[in-house]
XYZ file of C-alpha atoms in Angstrom:
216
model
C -53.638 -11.134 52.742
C -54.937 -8.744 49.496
C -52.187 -5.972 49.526
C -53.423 -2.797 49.500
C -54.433 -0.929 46.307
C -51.734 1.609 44.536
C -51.527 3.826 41.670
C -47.781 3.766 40.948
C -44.823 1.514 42.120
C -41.764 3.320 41.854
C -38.188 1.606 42.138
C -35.391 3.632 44.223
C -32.091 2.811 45.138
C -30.322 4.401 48.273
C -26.026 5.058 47.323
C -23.330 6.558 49.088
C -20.279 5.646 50.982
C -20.202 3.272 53.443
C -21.482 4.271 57.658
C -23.063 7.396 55.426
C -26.421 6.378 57.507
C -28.510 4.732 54.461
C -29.776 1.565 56.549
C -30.664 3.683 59.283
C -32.596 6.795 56.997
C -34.509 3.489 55.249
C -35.214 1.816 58.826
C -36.294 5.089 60.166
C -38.533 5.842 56.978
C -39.842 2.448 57.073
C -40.230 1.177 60.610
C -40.127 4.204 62.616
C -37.137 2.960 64.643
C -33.671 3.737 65.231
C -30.765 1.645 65.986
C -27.954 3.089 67.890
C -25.955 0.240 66.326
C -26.219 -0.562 62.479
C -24.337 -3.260 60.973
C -22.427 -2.566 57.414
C -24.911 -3.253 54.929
C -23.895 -6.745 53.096
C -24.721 -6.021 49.183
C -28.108 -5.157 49.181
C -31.321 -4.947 51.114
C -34.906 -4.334 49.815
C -37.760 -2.621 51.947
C -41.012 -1.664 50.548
C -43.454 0.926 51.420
C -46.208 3.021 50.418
C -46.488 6.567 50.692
C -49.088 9.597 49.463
C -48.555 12.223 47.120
C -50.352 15.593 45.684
C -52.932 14.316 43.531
C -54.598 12.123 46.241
C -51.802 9.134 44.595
C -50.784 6.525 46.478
C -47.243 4.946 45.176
C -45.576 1.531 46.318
C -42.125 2.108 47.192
C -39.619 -0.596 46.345
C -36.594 0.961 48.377
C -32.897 -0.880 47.677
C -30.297 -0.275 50.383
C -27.111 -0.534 48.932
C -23.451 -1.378 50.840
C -20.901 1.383 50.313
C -18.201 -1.026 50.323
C -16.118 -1.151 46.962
C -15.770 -5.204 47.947
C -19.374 -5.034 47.032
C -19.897 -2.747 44.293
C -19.970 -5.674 41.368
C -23.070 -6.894 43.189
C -24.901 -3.622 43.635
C -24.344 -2.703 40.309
C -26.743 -5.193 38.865
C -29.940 -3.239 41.132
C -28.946 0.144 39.287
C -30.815 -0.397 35.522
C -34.113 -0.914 36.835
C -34.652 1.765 39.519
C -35.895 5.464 38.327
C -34.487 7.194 41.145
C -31.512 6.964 43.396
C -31.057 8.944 46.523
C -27.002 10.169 46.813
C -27.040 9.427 50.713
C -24.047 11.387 52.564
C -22.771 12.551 55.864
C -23.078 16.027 57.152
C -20.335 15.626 59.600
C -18.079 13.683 57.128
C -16.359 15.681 54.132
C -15.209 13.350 52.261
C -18.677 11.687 51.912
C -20.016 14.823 50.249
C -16.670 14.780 48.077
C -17.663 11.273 46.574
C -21.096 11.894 45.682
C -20.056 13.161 42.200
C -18.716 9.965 41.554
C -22.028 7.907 42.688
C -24.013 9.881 40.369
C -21.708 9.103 37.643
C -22.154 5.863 38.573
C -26.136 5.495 38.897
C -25.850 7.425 35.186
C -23.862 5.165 33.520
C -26.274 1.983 35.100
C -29.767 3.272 35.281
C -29.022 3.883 31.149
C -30.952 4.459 28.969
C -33.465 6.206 32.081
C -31.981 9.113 33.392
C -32.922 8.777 36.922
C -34.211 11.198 39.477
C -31.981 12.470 42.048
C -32.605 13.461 45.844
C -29.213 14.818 47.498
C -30.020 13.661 51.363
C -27.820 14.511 54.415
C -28.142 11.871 57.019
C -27.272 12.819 60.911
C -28.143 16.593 61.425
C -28.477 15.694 65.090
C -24.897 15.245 65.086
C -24.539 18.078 62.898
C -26.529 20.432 65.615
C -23.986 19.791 68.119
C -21.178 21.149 65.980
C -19.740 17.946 64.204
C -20.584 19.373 60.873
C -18.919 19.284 58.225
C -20.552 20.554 55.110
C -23.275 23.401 55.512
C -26.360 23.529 54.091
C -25.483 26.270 52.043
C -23.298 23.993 50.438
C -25.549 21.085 49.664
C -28.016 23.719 48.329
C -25.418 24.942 45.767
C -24.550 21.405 44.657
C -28.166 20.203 44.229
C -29.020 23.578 42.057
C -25.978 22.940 40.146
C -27.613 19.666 39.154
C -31.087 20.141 39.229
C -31.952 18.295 42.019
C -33.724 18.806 45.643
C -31.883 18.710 48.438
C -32.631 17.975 52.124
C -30.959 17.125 55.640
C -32.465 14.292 57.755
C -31.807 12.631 61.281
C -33.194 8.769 61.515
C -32.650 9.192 65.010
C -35.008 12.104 65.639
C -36.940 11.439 62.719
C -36.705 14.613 61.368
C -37.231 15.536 57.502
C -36.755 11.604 57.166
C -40.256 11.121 54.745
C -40.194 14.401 53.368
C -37.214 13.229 51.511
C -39.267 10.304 49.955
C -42.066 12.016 49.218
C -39.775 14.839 47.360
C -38.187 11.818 45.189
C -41.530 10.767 44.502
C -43.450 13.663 43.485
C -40.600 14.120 41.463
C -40.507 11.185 39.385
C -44.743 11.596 39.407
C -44.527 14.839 37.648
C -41.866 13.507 35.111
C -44.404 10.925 34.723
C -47.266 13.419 33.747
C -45.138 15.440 31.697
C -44.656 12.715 29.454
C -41.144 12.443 30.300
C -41.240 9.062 31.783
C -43.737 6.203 30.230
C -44.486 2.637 31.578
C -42.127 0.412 29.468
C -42.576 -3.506 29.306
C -39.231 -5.330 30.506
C -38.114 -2.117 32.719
C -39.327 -2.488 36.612
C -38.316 1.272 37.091
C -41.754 2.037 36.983
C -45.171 0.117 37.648
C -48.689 0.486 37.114
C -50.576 0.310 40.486
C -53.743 -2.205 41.070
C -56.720 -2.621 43.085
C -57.937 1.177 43.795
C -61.553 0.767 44.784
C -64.455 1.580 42.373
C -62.423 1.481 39.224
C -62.268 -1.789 37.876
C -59.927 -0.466 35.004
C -57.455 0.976 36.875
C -54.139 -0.643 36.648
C -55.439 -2.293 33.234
C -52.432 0.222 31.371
C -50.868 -0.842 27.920
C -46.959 -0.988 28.312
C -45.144 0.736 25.652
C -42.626 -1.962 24.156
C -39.044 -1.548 25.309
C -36.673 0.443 23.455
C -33.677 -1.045 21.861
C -30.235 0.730 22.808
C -28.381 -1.434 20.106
């Protein structure tokens, strides 16, 4: 089967404390389903798809789901250098998720080096949130993401709601950092990808890699 054509393929990751609701945000984003029952993720998990952006672009996704669990954080470190965005994934109706997403920054900062990646700060279960289990107010979020210079946006994989618009935010994102100049394809990083295959140009994809940088 000839996969379909693509201009970009972009490589997230998905971090945050364990039960924040990452599986079920990617599943919901993804498949379109929602499991009232989720089983801890075990390391890591890949899901791919594609999505459109401004411009009339189509991007591959390559989405990593990783487990919140600190038994688990030697493997998931190893998925952090080649992504070019993360998405800090946190509970509305659980405080001391929000209080640790400082610390998973630092974290995707220190890994995703010498990239400094793009950030999406996503609150997973407003459902729960609308029926007065919240925990951390929108207001709140807002002030943290303008602090760091980052969107912001609350979801529900069970409803659905605001679930794609926070990966098409992420990826418009990393898109305009891309036509800025700020980010360049780079041979040996899988952060970003040229696409293939888009029908009448049979150049497209056919893009000269800039050779890696050396950080020592």
């Amino acid at each position: 089967m000839v996969e379909p054509y693509f201009d970009y393929q972009f490589r997230l990751i998905l971090i945050g404390d364990s039960t924040v609701g990452k599986s079920s945000l990617l599943k919901s984003f993804t498949d379109g389903k929602f499991a009232e029952v989720s089983d801890p993720t075990v390391g890591v998990d890949f899901f791919a798809k594609f999505v459109e952006i401004k411009g009339n672009k189509r991007v591959k996704l390559q989405l990593w789901d990783t487990a919140g669990q600190e038994r688990f954080r030697s493997i998931t470190k190893s998925y952090y250098r080649n992504s070019v965005g993360a998405l800090l994934v946190y509970d509305i109706c659980n405080r001391l998720s929000f209080d640790h997403i400082p610390r998973w920054m630092m974290e995707a900062r220190r890994h995703i080096d010498p990239h400094e990646p793009v950030f999406v700060l996503v609150g997973c279960k407003l459902d729960l949130a609308q029926k007065g289990e919240r925990e951390i107010s929108s207001d709140e979020a807002k002030a943290f993401a303008d602090q760091h210079g980052m969107f912001t946006i609350e979801t529900s994989a069970k409803t659905g709601l605001h679930v794609e618009e926070a990966f098409v935010a992420i990826t418009e994102e990393i898109y305009n950092r891309i036509q800025s100049g700020e980010y360049k394809l780079e041979e040996g990083w899988d952060g970003i990808k040229a696409g293939f295959g888009r029908p009448g140009n049979p150049d497209f994809g056919l893009v000269e890699a800039e050779p890696a940088k050396s950080c020592c």
